[in-house]
Coordinates of C-alpha atoms in Angstrom, one line a residue:
M1124 CA -0.7 119.2 130.4
S1125 CA -3.3 120.6 132.7
T1126 CA -6.9 119.3 132.7
L1127 CA -8.4 122.5 131.4
R1128 CA -10.9 122.1 128.5
F1129 CA -10.7 124.7 125.8
G1130 CA -13.6 125.5 123.5
Y1131 CA -14.4 128.1 120.8
G1132 CA -17.5 130.3 120.5
T1133 CA -19.7 129.8 117.4
N1134 CA -20.4 133.5 117.4
G1135 CA -16.8 133.7 116.0
F1136 CA -18.0 131.5 113.1
A1137 CA -21.0 133.6 112.1
N1138 CA -20.2 133.1 108.3
H1139 CA -20.0 129.4 108.5
R1140 CA -22.8 126.8 108.6
L1141 CA -23.0 125.4 112.1
D1142 CA -22.0 121.8 110.9
D1143 CA -18.9 123.3 109.3
A1144 CA -18.0 125.4 112.3
L1145 CA -18.3 122.5 114.6
A1146 CA -16.1 120.3 112.4
I1147 CA -13.4 123.0 112.2
I1148 CA -13.5 123.6 115.9
A1149 CA -13.1 119.8 116.5
D1150 CA -10.4 119.4 113.9
L1151 CA -8.3 122.2 115.5
G1152 CA -8.3 120.2 118.8
Y1153 CA -10.8 122.1 120.9
S1154 CA -12.8 120.1 123.4
G1155 CA -16.1 122.0 123.1
V1156 CA -18.1 124.9 121.8
A1157 CA -19.9 127.9 123.3
L1158 CA -23.0 127.7 121.1
T1159 CA -24.8 131.1 120.6
L1160 CA -28.4 130.6 119.8
D1161 CA -29.2 132.8 116.8
H1162 CA -30.8 133.0 113.4
A1163 CA -27.9 131.5 111.5
H1164 CA -27.1 128.5 113.6
L1165 CA -29.6 127.0 116.1
D1166 CA -32.7 129.3 116.1
P1167 CA -34.7 128.7 119.3
F1168 CA -37.8 130.1 117.6
A1169 CA -37.7 127.8 114.6
D1170 CA -40.7 125.6 114.0
D1171 CA -38.5 122.6 113.9
V1172 CA -36.2 123.6 116.8
A1173 CA -36.6 120.2 118.5
A1174 CA -35.4 118.3 115.5
Q1175 CA -32.6 120.8 114.9
T1176 CA -31.5 120.4 118.5
A1177 CA -31.5 116.6 118.3
R1178 CA -29.4 116.8 115.1
V1179 CA -26.9 119.2 116.8
A1180 CA -26.7 117.0 119.8
R1181 CA -25.8 114.0 117.7
R1182 CA -23.2 116.0 115.8
L1183 CA -21.6 117.2 119.1
S1184 CA -21.5 113.6 120.3
E1185 CA -19.9 112.4 117.0
L1186 CA -17.2 115.1 117.3
G1187 CA -16.6 114.6 121.0
L1188 CA -17.4 118.2 121.8
G1189 CA -18.8 119.5 125.1
V1190 CA -21.1 122.5 124.9
V1191 CA -22.4 125.5 126.8
V1192 CA -25.3 127.6 125.5
E1193 CA -24.8 131.3 125.0
T1194 CA -27.6 133.8 124.8
G1195 CA -25.8 136.9 123.5
A1196 CA -27.4 137.1 120.1
R1197 CA -27.7 140.7 119.1
F1198 CA -30.9 141.0 117.1
L1199 CA -32.7 137.8 117.8
L1200 CA -35.6 139.3 119.8
D1201 CA -35.9 142.7 118.2
P1202 CA -34.5 143.4 114.6
W1203 CA -34.2 147.1 115.4
R1204 CA -32.7 147.1 118.9
K1205 CA -29.6 145.3 119.8
H1206 CA -29.9 142.9 122.8
R1207 CA -33.5 144.1 123.6
P1208 CA -35.6 143.6 125.5
T1209 CA -33.7 142.6 128.6
L1210 CA -34.6 141.4 132.1
L1211 CA -34.7 145.0 133.1
S1212 CA -37.1 146.2 130.4
D1213 CA -40.7 147.3 131.2
D1214 CA -41.8 144.1 129.5
P1215 CA -39.1 141.4 130.0
G1216 CA -41.5 138.7 128.7
P1217 CA -39.7 138.1 125.4
R1218 CA -36.3 137.8 127.2
L1219 CA -37.8 135.4 129.8
D1220 CA -39.3 133.3 127.0
F1221 CA -35.9 133.2 125.2
L1222 CA -34.0 132.1 128.3
R1223 CA -36.6 129.4 129.0
R1224 CA -36.2 128.1 125.5
A1225 CA -32.5 128.3 125.8
A1226 CA -32.8 126.2 129.0
D1227 CA -34.8 123.5 127.2
I1228 CA -32.3 123.4 124.4
A1229 CA -29.5 123.1 126.9
V1230 CA -31.1 120.2 128.6
D1231 CA -31.6 118.4 125.2
L1232 CA -28.0 119.1 124.2
G1233 CA -26.6 118.0 127.5
A1234 CA -25.1 121.4 127.8
E1235 CA -23.1 122.4 130.9
C1236 CA -25.0 125.6 131.5
V1237 CA -26.8 128.5 129.9
S1238 CA -24.8 131.8 130.0
F1239 CA -26.7 135.1 130.1
W1240 CA -26.3 138.7 131.2
S1241 CA -28.4 141.4 132.8
G1242 CA -28.7 143.8 129.9
V1243 CA -28.6 147.6 130.0
A1244 CA -31.1 149.4 132.1
D1245 CA -33.1 152.1 130.4
S1246 CA -32.3 155.6 131.6
T1247 CA -35.8 156.0 133.0
V1248 CA -35.4 153.0 135.3
D1249 CA -34.1 153.9 138.8
E1250 CA -31.5 151.8 140.6
D1251 CA -33.8 150.0 143.0
T1252 CA -36.3 149.1 140.3
A1253 CA -33.6 147.8 138.0
W1254 CA -32.2 145.6 140.8
Q1255 CA -35.6 144.2 141.7
R1256 CA -36.5 143.5 138.1
L1257 CA -33.2 141.6 137.7
L1258 CA -33.8 139.6 140.9
S1259 CA -37.3 138.7 139.9
G1260 CA -36.4 137.8 136.3
V1261 CA -33.5 135.5 137.3
A1262 CA -35.7 133.9 140.0
A1263 CA -38.5 133.3 137.5
V1264 CA -36.1 131.7 135.0
L1265 CA -34.6 129.4 137.6
D1266 CA -38.0 128.4 138.9
G1267 CA -39.3 127.5 135.5
T1268 CA -36.4 125.5 134.1
Q1269 CA -34.0 122.7 134.9
A1270 CA -30.8 123.9 133.4
R1271 CA -27.9 125.5 135.2
F1272 CA -27.5 129.3 134.5
A1273 CA -24.4 131.4 134.6
L1274 CA -24.7 135.2 135.0
E1275 CA -22.0 137.1 133.0
P1276 CA -20.8 140.5 134.1
E1277 CA -20.8 142.5 130.9
P1278 CA -19.1 146.0 130.4
G1279 CA -21.7 148.7 130.0
H1280 CA -24.5 146.5 131.3
Y1281 CA -26.3 146.9 134.5
V1282 CA -24.3 144.1 136.0
Q1283 CA -20.8 144.7 134.7
H1284 CA -18.6 143.7 137.7
L1285 CA -18.1 140.3 139.3
D1286 CA -19.0 141.6 142.8
Q1287 CA -22.5 142.6 141.5
A1288 CA -23.1 139.1 140.1
L1289 CA -22.0 137.6 143.4
R1290 CA -24.2 139.9 145.3
L1291 CA -27.2 139.0 143.1
R1292 CA -26.6 135.3 143.8
R1293 CA -26.4 135.9 147.5
E1294 CA -29.6 137.9 147.6
L1295 CA -31.4 135.1 145.7
G1296 CA -30.3 132.7 148.5
D1297 CA -27.3 131.1 146.7
P1298 CA -29.3 128.8 144.4
E1299 CA -27.2 125.8 143.3
R1300 CA -28.2 126.2 139.7
L1301 CA -27.0 129.8 139.4
G1302 CA -23.3 130.4 138.9
I1303 CA -21.0 132.8 137.1
T1304 CA -19.8 133.2 133.6
L1305 CA -16.4 135.0 133.6
D1306 CA -15.1 136.6 130.5
V1307 CA -11.4 137.1 131.4
G1308 CA -11.1 140.0 128.9
H1309 CA -13.8 141.9 130.7
C1310 CA -11.7 141.6 133.8
V1311 CA -8.9 143.5 132.0
A1312 CA -11.3 146.1 130.7
V1313 CA -13.3 147.0 133.8
E1314 CA -12.4 145.1 137.0
P1315 CA -10.1 146.6 139.6
V1316 CA -8.1 143.4 139.9
S1317 CA -6.5 141.0 137.4
A1318 CA -8.4 138.2 135.6
A1319 CA -6.5 135.7 137.8
E1320 CA -7.7 137.3 140.9
C1321 CA -11.3 137.4 139.6
V1322 CA -11.0 133.7 138.9
R1323 CA -10.0 133.0 142.5
K1324 CA -12.7 135.3 143.8
A1325 CA -15.4 133.4 141.9
G1326 CA -13.8 130.0 142.7
G1327 CA -16.3 127.1 142.7
L1328 CA -19.1 129.4 141.4
L1329 CA -17.6 129.5 138.0
F1330 CA -19.8 127.6 135.6
N1331 CA -18.5 129.0 132.4
V1332 CA -15.4 130.9 131.2
Q1333 CA -14.8 133.0 128.1
L1334 CA -11.3 133.6 126.9
D1335 CA -10.1 136.7 125.0
D1336 CA -7.7 139.6 125.4
M1337 CA -8.6 143.2 126.1
L1338 CA -7.1 146.6 127.0
P1339 CA -8.1 148.5 130.2
G1340 CA -11.1 150.6 129.7
V1341 CA -11.9 149.3 126.2
H1342 CA -14.6 146.7 125.6
E1343 CA -13.1 145.2 122.4
H1344 CA -12.4 141.4 122.1
L1345 CA -8.9 140.9 120.9
E1346 CA -6.8 137.9 120.0
F1347 CA -4.3 136.8 122.7
G1348 CA -1.3 139.0 122.9
E1349 CA -3.0 142.1 121.6
G1350 CA -4.2 143.3 125.0
Q1351 CA -3.0 143.1 128.5
L1352 CA -4.3 139.7 129.7
D1353 CA -1.7 137.5 131.3
L1354 CA -3.0 134.3 129.7
A1355 CA -0.7 131.9 131.5
E1356 CA -1.4 133.5 134.9
T1357 CA -5.2 133.3 134.2
L1358 CA -5.1 129.7 133.1
G1359 CA -3.0 128.9 136.2
A1360 CA -5.7 130.4 138.4
L1361 CA -8.3 128.3 136.7
A1362 CA -6.2 125.2 137.4
D1363 CA -5.7 126.3 141.0
V1364 CA -9.4 126.6 141.7
G1365 CA -10.1 123.3 140.1
Y1366 CA -12.2 124.6 137.3
E1367 CA -13.7 121.8 135.3
G1368 CA -16.0 123.6 132.8
L1369 CA -15.3 124.8 129.3
A1370 CA -13.1 127.8 128.8
A1371 CA -14.1 128.9 125.3
V1372 CA -12.5 131.6 123.1
E1373 CA -14.9 134.5 122.7
L1374 CA -14.0 136.5 119.5
P1375 CA -17.4 137.5 118.1
R1376 CA -16.0 140.1 115.6
H1377 CA -13.5 137.8 114.0
S1378 CA -15.8 135.6 111.8
H1379 CA -14.2 137.0 108.6
A1380 CA -11.1 134.9 109.4
A1381 CA -12.5 132.4 111.7
P1382 CA -10.4 129.3 110.9
D1383 CA -7.1 131.2 111.1
V1384 CA -8.1 133.1 114.2
A1385 CA -9.2 129.8 115.9
R1386 CA -5.9 128.1 114.9
R1387 CA -3.9 131.0 116.4
A1388 CA -5.9 131.0 119.6
K1389 CA -5.5 127.3 120.0
A1390 CA -1.7 127.6 119.6
A1391 CA -1.6 130.4 122.2
L1392 CA -3.7 128.4 124.6
T1393 CA -1.5 125.3 124.1
E1394 CA 1.6 127.3 124.8
A1395 CA 0.2 129.0 127.8
D1396 CA -1.1 125.7 129.2
R1397 CA 2.3 124.2 128.7
V1398 CA 3.8 127.0 130.8
V1399 CA 1.2 126.6 133.5
D1400 CA 1.9 122.9 133.6
W1401 CA 5.7 123.4 133.9
V1402 CA 5.4 126.0 136.6
A1403 CA 2.9 123.8 138.6
G1404 CA 5.3 120.9 138.3
A1405 CA 8.2 123.0 139.5
E1406 CA 6.2 124.3 142.4
S1407 CA 5.4 120.8 143.5
A1408 CA 9.0 119.7 143.1
I1409 CA 10.2 122.6 145.3
R1410 CA 7.6 121.9 148.0
A1411 CA 8.8 118.2 148.0
D1412 CA 12.5 119.1 148.0
P1413 CA 13.3 122.9 148.4
T1414 CA 16.8 122.4 147.1
R1415 CA 15.3 121.8 143.7
I1416 CA 15.0 125.5 143.3
R1417 CA 18.7 125.7 142.7
T1418 CA 18.2 124.0 139.3
L1419 CA 14.6 125.1 138.5
F1420 CA 15.1 128.8 139.1
P1421 CA 17.8 129.2 136.4
A1422 CA 15.7 127.1 134.0
V1423 CA 12.6 129.3 134.1
G1424 CA 13.6 131.5 131.1
R1425 CA 14.1 128.5 128.9
K1426 CA 10.9 126.9 129.9
V1427 CA 8.4 129.8 130.0
G1428 CA 10.1 132.4 127.8
R1429 CA 11.6 135.8 128.5
T1430 CA 9.2 138.2 126.8
A1431 CA 7.9 141.3 128.4
V1432 CA 4.5 141.1 130.0
R1433 CA 3.4 144.1 128.0
P1434 CA 5.7 144.2 125.0
D1435 CA 3.7 147.0 123.2
T1436 CA 4.2 149.6 125.9
D1437 CA 7.0 148.2 128.0
P1438 CA 9.3 146.2 125.6
E1439 CA 12.1 145.8 128.1
G1440 CA 9.9 144.8 131.0
L1441 CA 11.2 147.5 133.2
V1442 CA 7.7 148.5 134.5
H1443 CA 5.6 145.4 134.4
G1444 CA 8.3 142.8 134.3
T1445 CA 8.6 139.7 132.1
V1446 CA 6.9 136.3 131.9
D1447 CA 9.9 134.6 133.6
D1448 CA 9.7 137.2 136.4
R1449 CA 6.2 136.1 137.2
A1450 CA 7.0 132.4 137.0
R1451 CA 10.0 132.9 139.3
G1452 CA 7.6 134.5 141.8
R1453 CA 5.6 131.4 141.9
L1454 CA 8.7 129.3 142.7
L1455 CA 9.8 131.7 145.4
A1456 CA 6.4 131.6 147.0
A1457 CA 6.6 127.8 147.0
L1458 CA 10.1 128.0 148.6
G1459 CA 8.9 130.4 151.3
S1460 CA 6.1 128.1 152.3
E1461 CA 8.5 125.2 153.1
L1462 CA 11.6 126.6 154.7
D1463 CA 12.3 128.1 158.1
T1464 CA 13.8 131.6 158.3
D1465 CA 17.5 130.9 158.2
A1466 CA 17.3 128.3 155.4
L1467 CA 15.0 130.6 153.4
V1468 CA 17.2 133.6 153.7
K1469 CA 20.3 131.5 152.7
E1470 CA 18.6 130.1 149.6
V1471 CA 17.2 133.4 148.4
E1472 CA 20.5 135.3 148.9
E1473 CA 22.3 132.6 147.0
L1474 CA 19.8 132.6 144.1
Y1475 CA 20.5 136.4 143.9
R1476 CA 24.3 136.2 144.4
Y1477 CA 25.0 133.4 141.9
G1478 CA 22.2 134.2 139.4
D1479 CA 22.5 135.9 136.1
G1480 CA 20.7 139.2 135.5
A1481 CA 17.3 137.7 134.8
E1482 CA 17.5 135.5 137.9
R1483 CA 18.5 138.5 140.1
R1484 CA 15.6 140.5 138.6
G1485 CA 13.3 137.5 139.4
V1486 CA 14.4 137.6 143.0
L1487 CA 14.0 141.4 143.4
R1488 CA 10.6 141.6 141.7
N1489 CA 9.2 138.9 143.9
L1490 CA 10.6 139.6 147.4
H1491 CA 7.0 140.6 148.4
V1492 CA 5.8 137.0 148.0
L1493 CA 8.1 135.8 150.8
P1494 CA 6.9 135.8 154.4
T1495 CA 7.5 139.5 155.1
D1496 CA 6.0 139.2 158.6
D1497 CA 9.4 137.8 159.5
P1498 CA 11.9 140.6 160.3
H1499 CA 14.9 138.5 159.3
V1500 CA 13.3 137.9 155.8
V1501 CA 12.7 141.7 155.5
E1502 CA 16.3 142.5 156.6
A1503 CA 17.6 140.1 153.9
G1504 CA 15.3 141.6 151.3
V1505 CA 16.5 145.1 152.1
R1506 CA 20.1 144.0 151.7
L1507 CA 19.4 142.7 148.2
V1508 CA 17.5 145.8 147.2
S1509 CA 20.3 148.0 148.4
D1510 CA 22.8 146.0 146.5
A1511 CA 20.8 146.3 143.3
L1512 CA 20.5 150.0 143.7
R1513 CA 24.2 150.4 143.8
A1514 CA 24.4 148.9 140.3
N1515 CA 23.9 150.6 136.9
D1516 CA 21.9 147.8 135.4
T1517 CA 18.5 149.4 134.6
G1518 CA 16.8 146.0 134.9
L1519 CA 18.0 145.5 138.4
V1520 CA 17.2 149.1 139.5
A1521 CA 13.7 148.8 138.1
A1522 CA 13.1 145.4 139.8
A1523 CA 14.5 146.7 143.1
L1524 CA 11.9 149.4 143.4
G1525 CA 8.9 147.2 143.3
R1526 CA 6.3 146.3 146.0
F1527 CA 8.8 145.1 148.6
A1528 CA 10.9 148.3 148.5
A1529 CA 7.7 150.4 148.6
E1530 CA 6.9 148.8 152.0
F1531 CA 10.3 148.2 153.6
L1532 CA 13.1 150.3 152.2
D1533 CA 14.0 153.2 154.4
D1534 CA 13.2 156.8 153.3
H1535 CA 16.8 157.6 152.5
G1536 CA 17.5 154.6 150.4
W1537 CA 14.1 154.8 148.6
R1538 CA 14.6 158.5 147.7
H1539 CA 18.0 157.7 146.2
G1540 CA 16.5 154.8 144.4
V1541 CA 14.1 157.2 142.7
L1542 CA 16.9 159.5 141.8
K1543 CA 18.8 156.5 140.4
C1544 CA 15.9 155.9 138.1
L1545 CA 16.1 159.5 136.8
F1546 CA 19.9 159.2 136.3
T1547 CA 19.8 155.8 134.5
G1548 CA 16.6 156.3 132.4
V1549 CA 14.4 153.8 134.3
P1550 CA 10.8 154.9 134.0
T1551 CA 9.5 156.0 137.3
A1552 CA 6.3 154.1 136.5
A1553 CA 8.5 151.1 137.7
V1554 CA 8.6 152.6 141.2
A1555 CA 5.8 151.1 143.3
G1556 CA 4.2 153.5 145.8
L1557 CA 5.7 156.6 144.2
S1558 CA 2.6 158.8 144.8
R1559 CA 2.2 157.6 148.3
R1560 CA 5.9 157.9 149.4
C1561 CA 6.8 161.1 147.6
D1562 CA 7.6 163.6 150.3
A1563 CA 9.1 167.1 150.6
E1564 CA 12.7 165.8 150.7
L1565 CA 12.3 163.9 147.5
L1566 CA 10.8 166.9 145.9
R1567 CA 13.7 169.0 147.0
M1568 CA 16.2 166.5 145.6
V1569 CA 14.4 166.3 142.3
S1570 CA 14.1 170.1 142.1
D1571 CA 17.9 170.4 142.6
Y1572 CA 18.5 167.7 139.9
V1573 CA 16.2 169.6 137.5
A1574 CA 17.9 172.9 138.2
E1575 CA 21.4 171.4 137.6
R1576 CA 20.2 169.9 134.3
K1577 CA 18.8 173.3 133.2
A1578 CA 21.9 175.2 134.2
A1579 CA 24.0 172.8 132.2
G1580 CA 21.7 173.2 129.2
R1581 CA 20.7 169.6 129.3
A1582 CA 17.2 168.2 128.7
V1583 CA 15.1 167.4 131.8
P1584 CA 13.5 164.0 131.9
A1585 CA 9.7 164.0 131.7
D1586 CA 9.6 161.8 134.8
A1587 CA 11.4 164.4 136.8
E1588 CA 8.9 167.1 135.8
A1589 CA 6.1 164.6 136.6
I1590 CA 7.4 164.1 140.2
L1591 CA 7.5 167.9 140.7
A1592 CA 4.0 168.2 139.3
L1593 CA 2.9 165.5 141.8
G1594 CA 4.2 167.7 144.6
A1595 CA 2.4 170.8 143.2
T1596 CA -0.8 168.9 143.0
R1597 CA -0.5 167.9 146.6
D1598 CA 0.2 171.5 147.6
E1599 CA -3.0 172.6 145.9
E1600 CA -5.0 169.9 147.6
V1601 CA -3.6 171.0 151.0
A1602 CA -4.4 174.6 150.2
R1603 CA -8.0 173.7 149.4

């Protein structure tokens, strides 16, 4: 298995005594905890906080648990106002005091870092003032403490995107003790790129990782599989960047069923980690001996599974593909990095020609990961796409019209591919670049198709109407 270390957040055990929560987390096989300082567990304002901290440190040591300190308690500083005051408030003093106390506790616990966020700026505070308050507050905390701090982009807060957190660090002079906390669910909810891409962007600045699932545009922590996080891809990215810190499950609203939720999360992480490990091993094997792809490519489905990436909205994987599609993309990328043009084209064409439906889909969906700056590779890819579009297999048709076809398939072939989707019931959401490549000729073809359907008294697919609506919207924009 990979060397990733998984933890669980104590804010997901709010109804348990801290000793009991730590014991359960350890018994379930986690390597650490994300300890939220709060009334119910370790209260940083308690009169005997030093003694409590020493006792918790001993317990963590007995259980073999690593620890990060979290500072997201909701009503610790103000019983009336959630998360207030913040570093952006008119009087940030209580927040600064809390963060300094958290740093002292972190040092005494041997914690890996203190995780914190910017908070929400009051509506009366302008942009420049808010930014300067944040810069000053973070600088003050770092100057007065010895712990490492990790700024977490939080949806709805002043700093909610990774780029903002990275900018703040740069403007402070890239202090060594300031890094990033990345909640991968937040990436799904508000970032323009995937959680895996966010991991790679943060790279060595990652001090802390929180694991949960989410849906785009919705800040709600979900169990793995209930949102749109690609867990295996995200863990793979963490392994790729050499992340060595804790990656702790963050489910603060699941305390009512904490042991069962933590057990399910651990099982999901173990399975995803197994997939990551197998794919990484397969990539290494292919780089060492490219002919190994002939046996490893067919084995992908058995090793990583065949489920749709988004089973709730795309159960057949026509739009977003399947988990084995993604794994096969990693293997093709490894192959493309090792072979010269002729050998690469031969191997890829044979993987497609002799593969079953899933293997062919895996090739088609991942043609874009090959060295497409080589015209011979592009020519071979176009041949495979054209072959797939002559078939009536909806999986092949959908896979053929992905990112590669959007860039390299000629206009005539691409337009007929879109019509093939309408004929066979493939959602046009599977067509990469549709809005960009939709032209007057495609609109004419779709209009004729719609007219024929209506004349025959047959239903018109909603996707056909949507394409025509796209054309009408463009006409209106041009007219304006």
